[in-house]
mmCIF file of C-alpha atoms in Angstrom:
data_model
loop_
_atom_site.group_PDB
_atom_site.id
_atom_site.type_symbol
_atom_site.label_atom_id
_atom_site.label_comp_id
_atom_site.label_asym_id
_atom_site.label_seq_id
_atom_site.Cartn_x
_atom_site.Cartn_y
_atom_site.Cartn_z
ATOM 1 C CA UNK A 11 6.573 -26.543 7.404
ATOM 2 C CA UNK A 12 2.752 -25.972 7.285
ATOM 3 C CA UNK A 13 2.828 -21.880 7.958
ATOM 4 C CA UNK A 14 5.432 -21.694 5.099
ATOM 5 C CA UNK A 15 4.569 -19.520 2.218
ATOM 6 C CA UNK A 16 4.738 -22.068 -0.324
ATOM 7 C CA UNK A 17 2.218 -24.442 2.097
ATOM 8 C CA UNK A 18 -0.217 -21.475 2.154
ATOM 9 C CA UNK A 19 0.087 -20.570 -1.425
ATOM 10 C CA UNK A 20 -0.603 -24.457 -2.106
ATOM 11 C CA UNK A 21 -3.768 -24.255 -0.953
ATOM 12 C CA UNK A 22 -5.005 -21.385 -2.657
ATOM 13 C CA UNK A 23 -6.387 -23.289 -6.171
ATOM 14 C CA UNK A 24 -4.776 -21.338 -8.597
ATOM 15 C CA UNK A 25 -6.371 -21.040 -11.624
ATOM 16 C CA UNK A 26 -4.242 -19.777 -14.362
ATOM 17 C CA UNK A 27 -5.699 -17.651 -17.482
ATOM 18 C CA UNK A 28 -3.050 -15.969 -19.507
ATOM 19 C CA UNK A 29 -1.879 -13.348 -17.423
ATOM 20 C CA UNK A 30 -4.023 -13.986 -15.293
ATOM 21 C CA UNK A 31 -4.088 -16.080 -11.957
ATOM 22 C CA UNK A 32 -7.609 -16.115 -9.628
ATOM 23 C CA UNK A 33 -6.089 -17.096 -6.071
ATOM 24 C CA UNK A 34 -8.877 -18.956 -4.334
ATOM 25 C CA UNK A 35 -9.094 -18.612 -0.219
ATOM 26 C CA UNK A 36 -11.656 -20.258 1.046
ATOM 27 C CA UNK A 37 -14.600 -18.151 -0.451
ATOM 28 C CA UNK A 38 -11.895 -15.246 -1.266
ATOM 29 C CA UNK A 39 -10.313 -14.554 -4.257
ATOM 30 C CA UNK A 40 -7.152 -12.720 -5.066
ATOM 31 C CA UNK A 41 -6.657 -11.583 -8.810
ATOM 32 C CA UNK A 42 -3.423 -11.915 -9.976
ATOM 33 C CA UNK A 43 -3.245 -9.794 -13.295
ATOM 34 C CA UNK A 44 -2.029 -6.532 -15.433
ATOM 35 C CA UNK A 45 -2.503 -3.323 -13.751
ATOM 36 C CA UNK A 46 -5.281 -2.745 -16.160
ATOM 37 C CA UNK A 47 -7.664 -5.336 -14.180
ATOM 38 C CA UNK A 48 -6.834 -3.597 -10.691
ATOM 39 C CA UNK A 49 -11.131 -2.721 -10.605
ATOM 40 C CA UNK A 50 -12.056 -5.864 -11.241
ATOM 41 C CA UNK A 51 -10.131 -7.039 -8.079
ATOM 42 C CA UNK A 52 -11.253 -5.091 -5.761
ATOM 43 C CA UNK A 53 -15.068 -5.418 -6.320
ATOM 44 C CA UNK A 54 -16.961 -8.730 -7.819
ATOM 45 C CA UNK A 55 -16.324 -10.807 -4.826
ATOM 46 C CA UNK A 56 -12.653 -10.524 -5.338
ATOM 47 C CA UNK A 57 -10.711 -9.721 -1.480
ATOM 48 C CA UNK A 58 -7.480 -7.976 -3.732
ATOM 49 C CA UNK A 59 -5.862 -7.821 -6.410
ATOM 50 C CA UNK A 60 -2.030 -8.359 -7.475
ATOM 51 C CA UNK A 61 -0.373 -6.627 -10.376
ATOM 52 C CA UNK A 62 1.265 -9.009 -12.883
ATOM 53 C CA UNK A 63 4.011 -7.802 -14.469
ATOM 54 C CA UNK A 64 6.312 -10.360 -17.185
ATOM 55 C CA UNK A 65 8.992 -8.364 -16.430
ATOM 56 C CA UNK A 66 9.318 -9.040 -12.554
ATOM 57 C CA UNK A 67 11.679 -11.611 -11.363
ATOM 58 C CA UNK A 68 10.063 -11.796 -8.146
ATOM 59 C CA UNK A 69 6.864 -13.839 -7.650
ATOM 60 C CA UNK A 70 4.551 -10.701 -6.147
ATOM 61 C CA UNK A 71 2.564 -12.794 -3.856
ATOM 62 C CA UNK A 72 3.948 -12.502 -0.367
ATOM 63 C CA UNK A 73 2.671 -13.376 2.985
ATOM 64 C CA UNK A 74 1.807 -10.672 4.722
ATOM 65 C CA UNK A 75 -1.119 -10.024 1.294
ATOM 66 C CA UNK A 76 -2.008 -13.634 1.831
ATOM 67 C CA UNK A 77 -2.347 -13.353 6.105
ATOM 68 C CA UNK A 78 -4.630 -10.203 5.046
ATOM 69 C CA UNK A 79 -6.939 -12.315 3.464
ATOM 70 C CA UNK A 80 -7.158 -15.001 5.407
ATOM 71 C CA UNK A 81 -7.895 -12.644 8.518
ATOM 72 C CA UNK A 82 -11.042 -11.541 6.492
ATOM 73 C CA UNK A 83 -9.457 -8.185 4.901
ATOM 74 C CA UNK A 84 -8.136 -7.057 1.767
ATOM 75 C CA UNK A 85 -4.625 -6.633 -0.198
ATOM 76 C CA UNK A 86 -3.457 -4.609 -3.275
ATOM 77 C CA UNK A 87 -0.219 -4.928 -4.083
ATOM 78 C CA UNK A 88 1.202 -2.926 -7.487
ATOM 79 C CA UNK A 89 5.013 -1.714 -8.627
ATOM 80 C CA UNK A 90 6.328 1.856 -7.937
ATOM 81 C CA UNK A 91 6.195 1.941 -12.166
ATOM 82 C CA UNK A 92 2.456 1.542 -12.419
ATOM 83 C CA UNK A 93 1.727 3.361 -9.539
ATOM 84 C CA UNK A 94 3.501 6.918 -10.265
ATOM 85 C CA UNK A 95 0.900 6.746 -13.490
ATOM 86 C CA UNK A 96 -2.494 5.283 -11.682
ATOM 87 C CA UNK A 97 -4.521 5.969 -8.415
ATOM 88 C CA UNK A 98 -5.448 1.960 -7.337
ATOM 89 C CA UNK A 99 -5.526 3.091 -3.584
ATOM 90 C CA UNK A 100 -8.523 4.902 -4.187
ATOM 91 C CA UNK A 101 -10.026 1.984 -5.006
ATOM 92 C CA UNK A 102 -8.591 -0.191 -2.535
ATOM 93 C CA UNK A 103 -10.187 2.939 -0.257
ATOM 94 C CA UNK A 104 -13.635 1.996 -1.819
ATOM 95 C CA UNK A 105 -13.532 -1.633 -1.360
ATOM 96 C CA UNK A 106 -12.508 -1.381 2.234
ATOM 97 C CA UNK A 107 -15.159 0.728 2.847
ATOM 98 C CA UNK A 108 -17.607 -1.599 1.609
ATOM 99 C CA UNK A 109 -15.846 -4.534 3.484
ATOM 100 C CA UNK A 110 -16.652 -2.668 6.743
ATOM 101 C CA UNK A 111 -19.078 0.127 6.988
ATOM 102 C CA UNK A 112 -18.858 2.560 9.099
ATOM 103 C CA UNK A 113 -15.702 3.873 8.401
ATOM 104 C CA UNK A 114 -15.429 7.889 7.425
ATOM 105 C CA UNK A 115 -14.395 7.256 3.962
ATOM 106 C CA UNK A 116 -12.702 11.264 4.091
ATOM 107 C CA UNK A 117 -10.312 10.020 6.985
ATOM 108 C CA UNK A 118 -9.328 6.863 5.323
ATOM 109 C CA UNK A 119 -8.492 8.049 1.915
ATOM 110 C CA UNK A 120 -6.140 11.173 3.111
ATOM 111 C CA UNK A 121 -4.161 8.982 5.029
ATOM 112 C CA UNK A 122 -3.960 6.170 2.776
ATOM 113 C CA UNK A 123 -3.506 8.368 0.002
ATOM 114 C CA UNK A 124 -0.460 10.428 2.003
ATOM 115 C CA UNK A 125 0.711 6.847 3.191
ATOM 116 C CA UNK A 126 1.082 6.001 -0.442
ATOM 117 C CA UNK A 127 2.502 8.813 -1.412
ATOM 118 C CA UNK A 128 5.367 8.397 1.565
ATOM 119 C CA UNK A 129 6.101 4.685 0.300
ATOM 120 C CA UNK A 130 6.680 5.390 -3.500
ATOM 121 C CA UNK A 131 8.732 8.525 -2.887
ATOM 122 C CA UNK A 132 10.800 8.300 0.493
ATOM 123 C CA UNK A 133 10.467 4.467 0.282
ATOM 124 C CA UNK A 134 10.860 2.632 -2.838
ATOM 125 C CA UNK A 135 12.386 5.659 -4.736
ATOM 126 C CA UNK A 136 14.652 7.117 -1.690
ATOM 127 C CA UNK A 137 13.933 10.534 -1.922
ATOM 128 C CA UNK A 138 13.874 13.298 0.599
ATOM 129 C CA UNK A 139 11.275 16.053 0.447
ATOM 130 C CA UNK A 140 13.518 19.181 1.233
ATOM 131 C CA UNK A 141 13.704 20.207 -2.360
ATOM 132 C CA UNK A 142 10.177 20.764 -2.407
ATOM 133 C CA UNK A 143 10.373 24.149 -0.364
ATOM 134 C CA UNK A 144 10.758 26.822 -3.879
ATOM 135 C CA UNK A 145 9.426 26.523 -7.376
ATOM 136 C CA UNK A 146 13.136 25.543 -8.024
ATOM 137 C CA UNK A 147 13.603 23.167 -6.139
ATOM 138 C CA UNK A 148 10.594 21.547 -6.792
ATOM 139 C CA UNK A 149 11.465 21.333 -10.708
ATOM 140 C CA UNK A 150 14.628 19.668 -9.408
ATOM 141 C CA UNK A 151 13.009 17.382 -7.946
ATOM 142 C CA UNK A 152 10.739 16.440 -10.352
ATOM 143 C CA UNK A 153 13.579 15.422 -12.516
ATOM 144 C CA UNK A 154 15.256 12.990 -9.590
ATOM 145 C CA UNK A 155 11.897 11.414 -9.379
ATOM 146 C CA UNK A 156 11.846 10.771 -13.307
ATOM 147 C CA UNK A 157 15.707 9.455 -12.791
ATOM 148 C CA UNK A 158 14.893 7.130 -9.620
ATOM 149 C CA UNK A 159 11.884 6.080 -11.559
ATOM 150 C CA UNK A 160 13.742 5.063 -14.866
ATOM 151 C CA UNK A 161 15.727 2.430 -12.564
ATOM 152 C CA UNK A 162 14.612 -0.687 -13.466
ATOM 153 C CA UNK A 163 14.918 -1.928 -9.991
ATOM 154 C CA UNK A 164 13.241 1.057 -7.973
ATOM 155 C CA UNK A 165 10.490 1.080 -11.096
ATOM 156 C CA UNK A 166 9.751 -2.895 -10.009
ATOM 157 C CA UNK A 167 9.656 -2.054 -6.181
ATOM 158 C CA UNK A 168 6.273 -2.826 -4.780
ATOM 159 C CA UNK A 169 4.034 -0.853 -2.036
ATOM 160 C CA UNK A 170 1.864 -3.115 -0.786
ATOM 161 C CA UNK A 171 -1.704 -2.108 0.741
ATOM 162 C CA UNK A 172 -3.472 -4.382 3.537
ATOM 163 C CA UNK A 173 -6.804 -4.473 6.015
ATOM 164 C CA UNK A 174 -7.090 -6.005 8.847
ATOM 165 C CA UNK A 175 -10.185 -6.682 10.591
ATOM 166 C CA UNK A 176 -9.892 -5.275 14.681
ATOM 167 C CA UNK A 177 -13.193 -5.920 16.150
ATOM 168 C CA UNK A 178 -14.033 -2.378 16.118
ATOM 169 C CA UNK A 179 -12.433 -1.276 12.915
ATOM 170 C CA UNK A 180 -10.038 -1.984 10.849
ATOM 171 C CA UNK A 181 -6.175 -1.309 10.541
ATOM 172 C CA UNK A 182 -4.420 -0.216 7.320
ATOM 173 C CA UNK A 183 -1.001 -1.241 6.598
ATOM 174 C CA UNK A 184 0.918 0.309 3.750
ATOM 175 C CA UNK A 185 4.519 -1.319 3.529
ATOM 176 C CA UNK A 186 7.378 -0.482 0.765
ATOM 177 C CA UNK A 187 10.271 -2.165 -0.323
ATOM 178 C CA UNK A 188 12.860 1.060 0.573
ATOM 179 C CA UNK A 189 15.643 1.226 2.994
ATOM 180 C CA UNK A 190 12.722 2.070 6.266
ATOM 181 C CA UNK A 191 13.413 4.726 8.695
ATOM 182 C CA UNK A 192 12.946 5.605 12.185
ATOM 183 C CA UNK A 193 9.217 6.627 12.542
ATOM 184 C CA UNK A 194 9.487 7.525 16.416
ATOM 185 C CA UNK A 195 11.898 9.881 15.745
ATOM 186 C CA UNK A 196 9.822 11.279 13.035
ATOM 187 C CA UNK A 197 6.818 11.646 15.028
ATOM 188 C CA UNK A 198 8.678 13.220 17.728
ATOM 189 C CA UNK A 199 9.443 16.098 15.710
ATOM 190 C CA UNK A 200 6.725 19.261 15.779
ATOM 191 C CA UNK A 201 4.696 19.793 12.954
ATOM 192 C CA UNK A 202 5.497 23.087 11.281
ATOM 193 C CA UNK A 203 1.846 23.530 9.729
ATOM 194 C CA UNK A 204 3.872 26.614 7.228
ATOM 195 C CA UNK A 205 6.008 24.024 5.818
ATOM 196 C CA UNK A 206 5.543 22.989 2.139
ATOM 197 C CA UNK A 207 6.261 19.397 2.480
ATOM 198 C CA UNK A 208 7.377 16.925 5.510
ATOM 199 C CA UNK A 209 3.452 17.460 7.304
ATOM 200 C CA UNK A 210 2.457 13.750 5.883
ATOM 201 C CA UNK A 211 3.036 11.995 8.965
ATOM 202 C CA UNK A 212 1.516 14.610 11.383
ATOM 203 C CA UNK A 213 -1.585 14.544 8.918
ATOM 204 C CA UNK A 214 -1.950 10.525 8.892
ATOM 205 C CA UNK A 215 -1.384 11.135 12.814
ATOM 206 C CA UNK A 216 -4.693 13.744 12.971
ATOM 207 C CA UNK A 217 -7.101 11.345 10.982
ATOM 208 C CA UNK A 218 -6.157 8.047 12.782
ATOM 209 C CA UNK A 219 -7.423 6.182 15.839
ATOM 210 C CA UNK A 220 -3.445 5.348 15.809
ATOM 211 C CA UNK A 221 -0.482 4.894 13.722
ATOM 212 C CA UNK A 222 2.917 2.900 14.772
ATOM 213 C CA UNK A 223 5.676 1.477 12.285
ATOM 214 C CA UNK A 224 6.940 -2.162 11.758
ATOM 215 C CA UNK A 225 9.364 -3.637 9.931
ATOM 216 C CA UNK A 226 12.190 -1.217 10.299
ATOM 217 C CA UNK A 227 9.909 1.837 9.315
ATOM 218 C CA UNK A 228 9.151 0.140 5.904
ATOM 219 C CA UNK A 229 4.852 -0.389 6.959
ATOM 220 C CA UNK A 230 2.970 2.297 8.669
ATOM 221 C CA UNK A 231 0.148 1.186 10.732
ATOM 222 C CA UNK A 232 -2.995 3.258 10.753
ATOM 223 C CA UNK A 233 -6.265 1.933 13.187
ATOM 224 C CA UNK A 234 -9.446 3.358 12.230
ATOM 225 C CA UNK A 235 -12.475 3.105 14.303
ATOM 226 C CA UNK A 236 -16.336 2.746 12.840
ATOM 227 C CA UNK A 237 -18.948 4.869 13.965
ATOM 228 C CA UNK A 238 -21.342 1.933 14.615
#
């Protein structure tokens, strides 16, 4: 079928270096490579960057990073392992703003940044945030997020970070590989600007042109507007 992933991956070129795999797109370029290189694909004329992991029994590339590229936007795509030690989203923050100026880089790197945070935690590791309310509570929960994070299967569970070109902005889309929830219902509920954690969504809500879920709650939308 010619929109099937393998037909689209076909045509990307791939040139492979040891651990290493440049993903050719036209004139884009998608690194494939150890979390170490993350910079290096998000600036040099790269449009993203994949992190390669020997471990993973999953091929990482996926469609929706390859549609984001194609569209004229950018991808980053790294495992809930690597990112509970490294910041890459502030980097994917910088490279979108350079993609399209005119963005308000404050805006777009609290929500991203909470959006992130939401996908490793609630999504790919399952945890709620009510623990989180006393010093004791939040030492428990430190220790479940060491525990979910020493599963080999959460550890390898990806969040993946895309930008879409809209015209007159751009939209964000962070997804996760957790069990999704019900965002309406979510946003529905007031924020309670005294509580100590559960004000993520309300914040991403504040910054944002607009937010809306997909994919069962699993990718939060965010549309952000330039000033040009």
């Amino acid at each position: 079928m010619p929109d099937s992933l393998a037909y689209r991956a076909a045509k990307l070129g791939v040139e492979a270096c040891p651990n290493v795999e440049r993903l050719s797109i036209h004139a884009n370029r998608i690194l494939m490579a150890p979390m170490a290189m993350v910079a290096s694909g998000l600036q040099n004329g790269f449009s993203g960057f994949i992190e390669y992991r020997s471990c993973d029994l999953v091929c990482p590339l996926s469609a929706d990073l390859i549609a984001a590229v194609e569209s004229g936007g950018l991808c980053l795509s790294a495992s809930t392992a690597s990112l509970l030690h490294s910041d890459p989203a502030q980097k994917f923050c910088q490279a979108v703003i350079n993609r399209f100026p005119g963005l308000d880089p404050m805006r777009l790197e609290l929500a991203v940044a909470e959006a992130c945070g939401n996908a490793i935690i609630h999504g790919n590791l399952g945890l709620a945030s009510d623990l989180r309310h006393s010093l004791a509570g939040l030492a428990q929960f430190n220790e479940r997020v060491a525990t979910h994070a020493a599963d080999p299967i959460m550890a390898a569970r990806r969040v993946r970070l895309t930008a879409w070109p809209t015209g007159d902005g751009v939209e964000i889309r962070v997804s996760d590989d957790g069990d999704g929830y019900d965002l309406d219902a979510e946003m529905a509920k007031p924020v309670d600007v005294a509580a100590k954690s559960g004000r993520g969504l309300g914040l991403i809500r504040k910054v944002c042109a607009r937010i809306h879920g997909t994919d069962g709650g699993r990718t939060l939308c965010m549309r952000f507007v330039t000033s040009e």
